[in-house]
């Protein structure tokens, strides 16, 4: 059996802080931990320091999303394959969209994909990319971080690949969804894992900037919110490439 923990988008310093204090306390319960780090560096992208902090807390793999290229240090982080970016970028883009790890003698492939509904429509089709990827031998158990806005696209993706991948967990909206479940074919699913970041915020940012933007229609600066942070994650048990259990894991700083 493989016990995985997937942690939703780490947002800025508060996200790194709650990850750094809480993950070490629970990491021993899992065989492998995957963390989405697309907002770890001040809300925008991943830099070397944040990647190091996420690995130190217990992550075995960091996935990304639409903020992948926001911090140029990310280019230096792809070498050992533990940081992956969405697979949808054209051939020749830096980094890889999946990596196969060996965990307790079992193969585990972590895949990162972007959805296209209300997102950049220029990236390649995630459905056909996943089909192509699944023709490869030796992937072992497959985990997908599906970074997308629309729940319809996330549910469609999970249902289409139900039974062929162990888990499809959504990221990007920063709001955890209450649809945590096993699909009939044995794929664990949750439309969004939620973020790991400031609790009193609007998807990680201090509320003032986004509210002013909605009120005035003018650009306003987004700053990382202060105060207690919440960790949002899902725990998944997998046997023979299929999920047998999925459960939300959440922790709010005092
Ligand atoms: Fe995000
Ligand atoms: Fe995102």
PDB file of C-alpha atoms and ligand atoms in Angstrom:
ATOM      1  CA  UNK A   1       0.000   0.000   0.000  1.00  0.00           C
ATOM      2  CA  UNK A   2       1.058   3.517  -0.814  1.00  0.00           C
ATOM      3  CA  UNK A   3      -0.006   6.368   1.443  1.00  0.00           C
ATOM      4  CA  UNK A   4       0.164   9.744  -0.274  1.00  0.00           C
ATOM      5  CA  UNK A   5      -0.389  13.237   1.003  1.00  0.00           C
ATOM      6  CA  UNK A   6      -1.060  16.020  -1.452  1.00  0.00           C
ATOM      7  CA  UNK A   7      -0.854  19.599  -0.173  1.00  0.00           C
ATOM      8  CA  UNK A   8      -2.653  22.424  -2.031  1.00  0.00           C
ATOM      9  CA  UNK A   9      -1.015  25.615  -3.328  1.00  0.00           C
ATOM     10  CA  UNK A  10       1.454  26.963  -0.773  1.00  0.00           C
ATOM     11  CA  UNK A  11       0.931  30.742  -0.680  1.00  0.00           C
ATOM     12  CA  UNK A  12       3.731  33.062   0.408  1.00  0.00           C
ATOM     13  CA  UNK A  13       5.490  33.144   3.751  1.00  0.00           C
ATOM     14  CA  UNK A  14       2.385  32.202   5.824  1.00  0.00           C
ATOM     15  CA  UNK A  15       1.930  29.111   3.632  1.00  0.00           C
ATOM     16  CA  UNK A  16       5.587  28.134   3.997  1.00  0.00           C
ATOM     17  CA  UNK A  17       5.345  28.713   7.749  1.00  0.00           C
ATOM     18  CA  UNK A  18       2.341  26.429   8.365  1.00  0.00           C
ATOM     19  CA  UNK A  19       3.873  23.830   6.065  1.00  0.00           C
ATOM     20  CA  UNK A  20       7.169  24.032   7.945  1.00  0.00           C
ATOM     21  CA  UNK A  21       5.575  23.603  11.350  1.00  0.00           C
ATOM     22  CA  UNK A  22       2.759  21.143  10.623  1.00  0.00           C
ATOM     23  CA  UNK A  23       4.078  18.859   7.872  1.00  0.00           C
ATOM     24  CA  UNK A  24       7.027  17.545   9.938  1.00  0.00           C
ATOM     25  CA  UNK A  25       4.511  16.580  12.647  1.00  0.00           C
ATOM     26  CA  UNK A  26       2.461  14.375  10.300  1.00  0.00           C
ATOM     27  CA  UNK A  27       4.899  13.354   7.569  1.00  0.00           C
ATOM     28  CA  UNK A  28       5.716   9.950   9.065  1.00  0.00           C
ATOM     29  CA  UNK A  29       2.142   8.801   8.390  1.00  0.00           C
ATOM     30  CA  UNK A  30       2.812   8.990   4.629  1.00  0.00           C
ATOM     31  CA  UNK A  31       5.065   7.193   2.157  1.00  0.00           C
ATOM     32  CA  UNK A  32       5.276  10.193  -0.144  1.00  0.00           C
ATOM     33  CA  UNK A  33       4.243  13.846  -0.004  1.00  0.00           C
ATOM     34  CA  UNK A  34       3.467  16.042  -3.014  1.00  0.00           C
ATOM     35  CA  UNK A  35       3.110  19.811  -2.584  1.00  0.00           C
ATOM     36  CA  UNK A  36       1.830  22.371  -5.076  1.00  0.00           C
ATOM     37  CA  UNK A  37       4.270  25.289  -4.809  1.00  0.00           C
ATOM     38  CA  UNK A  38       3.097  27.642  -7.552  1.00  0.00           C
ATOM     39  CA  UNK A  39       2.435  30.525  -5.119  1.00  0.00           C
ATOM     40  CA  UNK A  40       5.199  29.828  -2.610  1.00  0.00           C
ATOM     41  CA  UNK A  41       7.376  32.836  -3.493  1.00  0.00           C
ATOM     42  CA  UNK A  42       5.295  35.811  -2.341  1.00  0.00           C
ATOM     43  CA  UNK A  43       2.217  34.440  -4.125  1.00  0.00           C
ATOM     44  CA  UNK A  44       3.885  34.270  -7.522  1.00  0.00           C
ATOM     45  CA  UNK A  45       5.916  31.267  -8.579  1.00  0.00           C
ATOM     46  CA  UNK A  46       8.625  29.265  -6.871  1.00  0.00           C
ATOM     47  CA  UNK A  47      12.143  30.369  -5.998  1.00  0.00           C
ATOM     48  CA  UNK A  48      15.062  28.365  -4.666  1.00  0.00           C
ATOM     49  CA  UNK A  49      14.529  29.342  -1.028  1.00  0.00           C
ATOM     50  CA  UNK A  50      10.847  28.340  -1.031  1.00  0.00           C
ATOM     51  CA  UNK A  51      11.565  25.075  -2.825  1.00  0.00           C
ATOM     52  CA  UNK A  52      14.190  24.231  -0.201  1.00  0.00           C
ATOM     53  CA  UNK A  53      11.734  25.037   2.593  1.00  0.00           C
ATOM     54  CA  UNK A  54       9.055  22.812   1.036  1.00  0.00           C
ATOM     55  CA  UNK A  55      11.456  19.895   0.613  1.00  0.00           C
ATOM     56  CA  UNK A  56      12.785  20.372   4.149  1.00  0.00           C
ATOM     57  CA  UNK A  57       9.235  20.138   5.505  1.00  0.00           C
ATOM     58  CA  UNK A  58       8.905  16.678   3.936  1.00  0.00           C
ATOM     59  CA  UNK A  59       7.829  17.017   0.303  1.00  0.00           C
ATOM     60  CA  UNK A  60       9.174  14.506  -2.196  1.00  0.00           C
ATOM     61  CA  UNK A  61       7.832  16.388  -5.217  1.00  0.00           C
ATOM     62  CA  UNK A  62       6.693  19.954  -5.952  1.00  0.00           C
ATOM     63  CA  UNK A  63       4.086  20.613  -8.637  1.00  0.00           C
ATOM     64  CA  UNK A  64       3.294  23.989 -10.185  1.00  0.00           C
ATOM     65  CA  UNK A  65       0.567  25.681 -12.265  1.00  0.00           C
ATOM     66  CA  UNK A  66      -0.190  28.831 -14.220  1.00  0.00           C
ATOM     67  CA  UNK A  67       2.310  30.768 -12.063  1.00  0.00           C
ATOM     68  CA  UNK A  68       5.179  28.460 -13.075  1.00  0.00           C
ATOM     69  CA  UNK A  69       7.207  31.093 -14.924  1.00  0.00           C
ATOM     70  CA  UNK A  70       6.592  34.020 -12.525  1.00  0.00           C
ATOM     71  CA  UNK A  71       9.899  33.587 -10.739  1.00  0.00           C
ATOM     72  CA  UNK A  72      12.907  33.061 -12.965  1.00  0.00           C
ATOM     73  CA  UNK A  73      14.748  31.005 -10.341  1.00  0.00           C
ATOM     74  CA  UNK A  74      12.385  28.145 -11.213  1.00  0.00           C
ATOM     75  CA  UNK A  75      14.595  27.417 -14.229  1.00  0.00           C
ATOM     76  CA  UNK A  76      17.358  26.301 -11.874  1.00  0.00           C
ATOM     77  CA  UNK A  77      15.081  23.925  -9.948  1.00  0.00           C
ATOM     78  CA  UNK A  78      14.159  21.399 -12.625  1.00  0.00           C
ATOM     79  CA  UNK A  79      17.449  19.465 -12.695  1.00  0.00           C
ATOM     80  CA  UNK A  80      16.738  16.545 -10.370  1.00  0.00           C
ATOM     81  CA  UNK A  81      13.124  16.061 -11.466  1.00  0.00           C
ATOM     82  CA  UNK A  82      11.588  16.728  -8.048  1.00  0.00           C
ATOM     83  CA  UNK A  83      10.069  20.023  -9.251  1.00  0.00           C
ATOM     84  CA  UNK A  84       7.675  19.531 -12.154  1.00  0.00           C
ATOM     85  CA  UNK A  85       5.705  22.057 -14.203  1.00  0.00           C
ATOM     86  CA  UNK A  86       2.494  21.483 -16.189  1.00  0.00           C
ATOM     87  CA  UNK A  87       2.948  18.995 -19.021  1.00  0.00           C
ATOM     88  CA  UNK A  88       0.937  21.175 -21.447  1.00  0.00           C
ATOM     89  CA  UNK A  89       3.790  23.480 -22.464  1.00  0.00           C
ATOM     90  CA  UNK A  90       5.243  22.894 -25.935  1.00  0.00           C
ATOM     91  CA  UNK A  91       8.205  20.610 -26.535  1.00  0.00           C
ATOM     92  CA  UNK A  92      11.393  22.454 -25.664  1.00  0.00           C
ATOM     93  CA  UNK A  93       9.981  24.269 -22.627  1.00  0.00           C
ATOM     94  CA  UNK A  94      12.279  23.960 -19.598  1.00  0.00           C
ATOM     95  CA  UNK A  95      11.527  21.229 -17.081  1.00  0.00           C
ATOM     96  CA  UNK A  96       9.294  18.182 -17.261  1.00  0.00           C
ATOM     97  CA  UNK A  97       5.572  17.632 -16.780  1.00  0.00           C
ATOM     98  CA  UNK A  98       5.904  14.369 -14.888  1.00  0.00           C
ATOM     99  CA  UNK A  99       8.435  12.345 -12.924  1.00  0.00           C
ATOM    100  CA  UNK A 100       8.485   8.702 -11.917  1.00  0.00           C
ATOM    101  CA  UNK A 101       9.725   8.086  -8.373  1.00  0.00           C
ATOM    102  CA  UNK A 102      10.485   4.827  -6.594  1.00  0.00           C
ATOM    103  CA  UNK A 103       8.703   4.703  -3.260  1.00  0.00           C
ATOM    104  CA  UNK A 104       9.230   1.641  -1.070  1.00  0.00           C
ATOM    105  CA  UNK A 105      10.031  -0.458  -4.160  1.00  0.00           C
ATOM    106  CA  UNK A 106       6.901   0.760  -6.019  1.00  0.00           C
ATOM    107  CA  UNK A 107       6.816   3.119  -8.980  1.00  0.00           C
ATOM    108  CA  UNK A 108       4.877   6.351  -8.567  1.00  0.00           C
ATOM    109  CA  UNK A 109       4.437   8.834 -11.401  1.00  0.00           C
ATOM    110  CA  UNK A 110       3.396  12.375 -10.493  1.00  0.00           C
ATOM    111  CA  UNK A 111       1.832  14.379 -13.333  1.00  0.00           C
ATOM    112  CA  UNK A 112       1.040  18.107 -13.424  1.00  0.00           C
ATOM    113  CA  UNK A 113      -1.462  19.437 -15.982  1.00  0.00           C
ATOM    114  CA  UNK A 114      -3.244  22.724 -16.685  1.00  0.00           C
ATOM    115  CA  UNK A 115      -6.907  22.967 -17.573  1.00  0.00           C
ATOM    116  CA  UNK A 116      -7.949  25.313 -20.363  1.00  0.00           C
ATOM    117  CA  UNK A 117     -11.413  26.592 -19.375  1.00  0.00           C
ATOM    118  CA  UNK A 118     -11.067  30.220 -18.147  1.00  0.00           C
ATOM    119  CA  UNK A 119      -7.303  29.671 -18.277  1.00  0.00           C
ATOM    120  CA  UNK A 120      -4.640  30.165 -20.962  1.00  0.00           C
ATOM    121  CA  UNK A 121      -6.246  28.418 -23.971  1.00  0.00           C
ATOM    122  CA  UNK A 122      -2.917  28.213 -25.790  1.00  0.00           C
ATOM    123  CA  UNK A 123      -1.541  25.306 -23.798  1.00  0.00           C
ATOM    124  CA  UNK A 124      -1.887  21.797 -25.235  1.00  0.00           C
ATOM    125  CA  UNK A 125      -4.999  19.684 -24.609  1.00  0.00           C
ATOM    126  CA  UNK A 126      -4.614  18.018 -21.181  1.00  0.00           C
ATOM    127  CA  UNK A 127      -6.877  15.097 -22.142  1.00  0.00           C
ATOM    128  CA  UNK A 128      -4.860  14.068 -25.187  1.00  0.00           C
ATOM    129  CA  UNK A 129      -1.546  14.642 -23.386  1.00  0.00           C
ATOM    130  CA  UNK A 130      -2.686  12.328 -20.581  1.00  0.00           C
ATOM    131  CA  UNK A 131      -3.828   9.687 -23.094  1.00  0.00           C
ATOM    132  CA  UNK A 132      -0.396   9.804 -24.746  1.00  0.00           C
ATOM    133  CA  UNK A 133       1.390   9.633 -21.416  1.00  0.00           C
ATOM    134  CA  UNK A 134      -0.598   6.570 -20.352  1.00  0.00           C
ATOM    135  CA  UNK A 135       0.753   4.615 -23.341  1.00  0.00           C
ATOM    136  CA  UNK A 136       4.185   4.700 -21.695  1.00  0.00           C
ATOM    137  CA  UNK A 137       5.290   1.601 -19.830  1.00  0.00           C
ATOM    138  CA  UNK A 138       6.471   1.549 -16.238  1.00  0.00           C
ATOM    139  CA  UNK A 139       4.544   4.545 -14.922  1.00  0.00           C
ATOM    140  CA  UNK A 140       3.309   2.494 -11.969  1.00  0.00           C
ATOM    141  CA  UNK A 141       0.802   4.315  -9.789  1.00  0.00           C
ATOM    142  CA  UNK A 142      -0.223   7.630 -11.371  1.00  0.00           C
ATOM    143  CA  UNK A 143      -1.096  10.778  -9.410  1.00  0.00           C
ATOM    144  CA  UNK A 144      -2.366  13.863 -11.262  1.00  0.00           C
ATOM    145  CA  UNK A 145      -2.386  17.460  -9.980  1.00  0.00           C
ATOM    146  CA  UNK A 146      -4.935  18.983 -12.374  1.00  0.00           C
ATOM    147  CA  UNK A 147      -4.468  22.730 -12.098  1.00  0.00           C
ATOM    148  CA  UNK A 148      -7.661  24.267 -13.423  1.00  0.00           C
ATOM    149  CA  UNK A 149     -10.401  26.809 -12.805  1.00  0.00           C
ATOM    150  CA  UNK A 150     -13.599  25.071 -13.917  1.00  0.00           C
ATOM    151  CA  UNK A 151     -14.982  22.237 -11.798  1.00  0.00           C
ATOM    152  CA  UNK A 152     -16.660  20.814 -14.928  1.00  0.00           C
ATOM    153  CA  UNK A 153     -13.289  20.343 -16.616  1.00  0.00           C
ATOM    154  CA  UNK A 154     -11.841  18.785 -13.471  1.00  0.00           C
ATOM    155  CA  UNK A 155     -14.729  16.327 -13.046  1.00  0.00           C
ATOM    156  CA  UNK A 156     -14.653  15.457 -16.758  1.00  0.00           C
ATOM    157  CA  UNK A 157     -10.922  14.785 -16.603  1.00  0.00           C
ATOM    158  CA  UNK A 158     -11.236  12.605 -13.507  1.00  0.00           C
ATOM    159  CA  UNK A 159     -14.169  10.622 -14.924  1.00  0.00           C
ATOM    160  CA  UNK A 160     -12.461  10.117 -18.270  1.00  0.00           C
ATOM    161  CA  UNK A 161      -9.366   8.676 -16.601  1.00  0.00           C
ATOM    162  CA  UNK A 162     -11.227   6.896 -13.782  1.00  0.00           C
ATOM    163  CA  UNK A 163      -9.579   3.543 -13.127  1.00  0.00           C
ATOM    164  CA  UNK A 164      -6.515   4.416 -15.198  1.00  0.00           C
ATOM    165  CA  UNK A 165      -4.928   6.776 -12.684  1.00  0.00           C
ATOM    166  CA  UNK A 166      -4.947   6.486  -8.904  1.00  0.00           C
ATOM    167  CA  UNK A 167      -5.873  10.099  -8.164  1.00  0.00           C
ATOM    168  CA  UNK A 168      -6.908  13.351  -9.796  1.00  0.00           C
ATOM    169  CA  UNK A 169      -6.724  16.238  -7.364  1.00  0.00           C
ATOM    170  CA  UNK A 170      -7.517  19.745  -8.503  1.00  0.00           C
ATOM    171  CA  UNK A 171      -5.617  22.891  -7.576  1.00  0.00           C
ATOM    172  CA  UNK A 172      -5.671  26.600  -8.545  1.00  0.00           C
ATOM    173  CA  UNK A 173      -8.916  27.981  -7.058  1.00  0.00           C
ATOM    174  CA  UNK A 174      -7.380  27.960  -3.531  1.00  0.00           C
ATOM    175  CA  UNK A 175     -10.802  26.954  -2.141  1.00  0.00           C
ATOM    176  CA  UNK A 176     -11.227  23.318  -1.030  1.00  0.00           C
ATOM    177  CA  UNK A 177     -14.274  21.559  -2.439  1.00  0.00           C
ATOM    178  CA  UNK A 178     -16.562  19.176  -0.534  1.00  0.00           C
ATOM    179  CA  UNK A 179     -16.660  16.493  -3.276  1.00  0.00           C
ATOM    180  CA  UNK A 180     -13.887  14.309  -1.830  1.00  0.00           C
ATOM    181  CA  UNK A 181     -14.606  10.794  -3.110  1.00  0.00           C
ATOM    182  CA  UNK A 182     -13.564   7.611  -4.812  1.00  0.00           C
ATOM    183  CA  UNK A 183     -14.912   7.315  -8.362  1.00  0.00           C
ATOM    184  CA  UNK A 184     -16.394   3.942  -9.451  1.00  0.00           C
ATOM    185  CA  UNK A 185     -13.229   2.821 -11.266  1.00  0.00           C
ATOM    186  CA  UNK A 186     -10.972   3.459  -8.280  1.00  0.00           C
ATOM    187  CA  UNK A 187      -9.675   6.974  -8.865  1.00  0.00           C
ATOM    188  CA  UNK A 188      -9.539   9.293  -5.865  1.00  0.00           C
ATOM    189  CA  UNK A 189     -10.912  12.742  -6.657  1.00  0.00           C
ATOM    190  CA  UNK A 190     -11.373  16.180  -5.159  1.00  0.00           C
ATOM    191  CA  UNK A 191     -12.060  19.124  -7.484  1.00  0.00           C
ATOM    192  CA  UNK A 192      -9.812  21.403  -5.453  1.00  0.00           C
ATOM    193  CA  UNK A 193      -7.449  20.702  -2.587  1.00  0.00           C
ATOM    194  CA  UNK A 194      -7.608  24.317  -1.406  1.00  0.00           C
ATOM    195  CA  UNK A 195      -4.537  26.375  -0.601  1.00  0.00           C
ATOM    196  CA  UNK A 196      -1.996  26.379   2.187  1.00  0.00           C
ATOM    197  CA  UNK A 197      -1.807  30.016   3.155  1.00  0.00           C
ATOM    198  CA  UNK A 198      -3.361  32.961   5.025  1.00  0.00           C
ATOM    199  CA  UNK A 199      -6.790  32.152   6.467  1.00  0.00           C
ATOM    200  CA  UNK A 200      -8.087  35.738   6.603  1.00  0.00           C
ATOM    201  CA  UNK A 201      -7.528  36.495   2.941  1.00  0.00           C
ATOM    202  CA  UNK A 202      -8.980  36.403  -0.545  1.00  0.00           C
ATOM    203  CA  UNK A 203      -7.283  33.349  -2.047  1.00  0.00           C
ATOM    204  CA  UNK A 204      -4.091  34.317  -0.203  1.00  0.00           C
ATOM    205  CA  UNK A 205      -4.063  38.073  -0.740  1.00  0.00           C
ATOM    206  CA  UNK A 206      -4.919  40.729   1.832  1.00  0.00           C
ATOM    207  CA  UNK A 207      -8.661  41.367   1.214  1.00  0.00           C
ATOM    208  CA  UNK A 208      -8.242  45.107   0.603  1.00  0.00           C
ATOM    209  CA  UNK A 209      -6.572  44.877  -2.841  1.00  0.00           C
ATOM    210  CA  UNK A 210      -9.059  42.471  -4.456  1.00  0.00           C
ATOM    211  CA  UNK A 211     -12.082  44.219  -2.869  1.00  0.00           C
ATOM    212  CA  UNK A 212     -10.944  47.614  -4.182  1.00  0.00           C
ATOM    213  CA  UNK A 213     -10.453  46.083  -7.593  1.00  0.00           C
ATOM    214  CA  UNK A 214     -14.042  44.803  -7.600  1.00  0.00           C
ATOM    215  CA  UNK A 215     -15.371  48.125  -6.286  1.00  0.00           C
ATOM    216  CA  UNK A 216     -13.475  50.453  -8.608  1.00  0.00           C
ATOM    217  CA  UNK A 217     -12.526  48.366 -11.642  1.00  0.00           C
ATOM    218  CA  UNK A 218      -9.034  49.849 -11.281  1.00  0.00           C
ATOM    219  CA  UNK A 219      -5.829  47.888 -10.719  1.00  0.00           C
ATOM    220  CA  UNK A 220      -4.841  47.462  -7.063  1.00  0.00           C
ATOM    221  CA  UNK A 221      -1.765  45.861  -5.612  1.00  0.00           C
ATOM    222  CA  UNK A 222      -2.164  42.367  -4.173  1.00  0.00           C
ATOM    223  CA  UNK A 223      -0.134  41.738  -1.030  1.00  0.00           C
ATOM    224  CA  UNK A 224       0.168  38.466   0.894  1.00  0.00           C
ATOM    225  CA  UNK A 225      -2.266  38.558   3.829  1.00  0.00           C
ATOM    226  CA  UNK A 226      -0.980  38.283   7.413  1.00  0.00           C
ATOM    227  CA  UNK A 227      -2.277  36.284  10.361  1.00  0.00           C
ATOM    228  CA  UNK A 228      -2.821  32.560  10.915  1.00  0.00           C
ATOM    229  CA  UNK A 229      -2.402  30.205   7.989  1.00  0.00           C
ATOM    230  CA  UNK A 230      -4.296  27.065   7.107  1.00  0.00           C
ATOM    231  CA  UNK A 231      -2.899  23.925   5.551  1.00  0.00           C
ATOM    232  CA  UNK A 232      -5.220  22.150   3.130  1.00  0.00           C
ATOM    233  CA  UNK A 233      -4.370  18.686   1.864  1.00  0.00           C
ATOM    234  CA  UNK A 234      -5.791  15.305   0.930  1.00  0.00           C
ATOM    235  CA  UNK A 235      -4.561  11.911   2.078  1.00  0.00           C
ATOM    236  CA  UNK A 236      -4.914   9.021  -0.356  1.00  0.00           C
ATOM    237  CA  UNK A 237      -4.329   5.297   0.177  1.00  0.00           C
ATOM    238  CA  UNK A 238      -3.481   3.361  -2.963  1.00  0.00           C
ATOM    239  CA  UNK A 239      -3.286  -0.361  -3.567  1.00  0.00           C
ATOM    240  CA  UNK A 240      -2.214  -1.834  -6.912  1.00  0.00           C
ATOM    241  CA  UNK A 241      -2.563   1.522  -8.676  1.00  0.00           C
ATOM    242  CA  UNK A 242      -6.089   2.183  -7.420  1.00  0.00           C
ATOM    243  CA  UNK A 243      -7.215   4.322  -4.540  1.00  0.00           C
ATOM    244  CA  UNK A 244      -8.900   2.682  -1.583  1.00  0.00           C
ATOM    245  CA  UNK A 245      -9.392   5.775   0.569  1.00  0.00           C
ATOM    246  CA  UNK A 246      -9.321   9.556   0.280  1.00  0.00           C
ATOM    247  CA  UNK A 247      -9.708  11.994   3.124  1.00  0.00           C
ATOM    248  CA  UNK A 248      -9.265  15.733   3.589  1.00  0.00           C
ATOM    249  CA  UNK A 249      -6.496  16.858   5.927  1.00  0.00           C
ATOM    250  CA  UNK A 250      -6.625  20.383   7.262  1.00  0.00           C
ATOM    251  CA  UNK A 251      -4.819  22.346   9.949  1.00  0.00           C
ATOM    252  CA  UNK A 252      -5.360  25.941  11.051  1.00  0.00           C
ATOM    253  CA  UNK A 253      -2.682  27.798  13.006  1.00  0.00           C
ATOM    254  CA  UNK A 254      -3.732  29.158  16.388  1.00  0.00           C
TER     255      UNK A 254
HETATM  256 FE1  LIG B   1      -2.441  28.774  -6.873  1.00  0.00          FE
HETATM  257 FE1  LIG B   2      -2.989  28.712 -10.242  1.00  0.00          FE
END
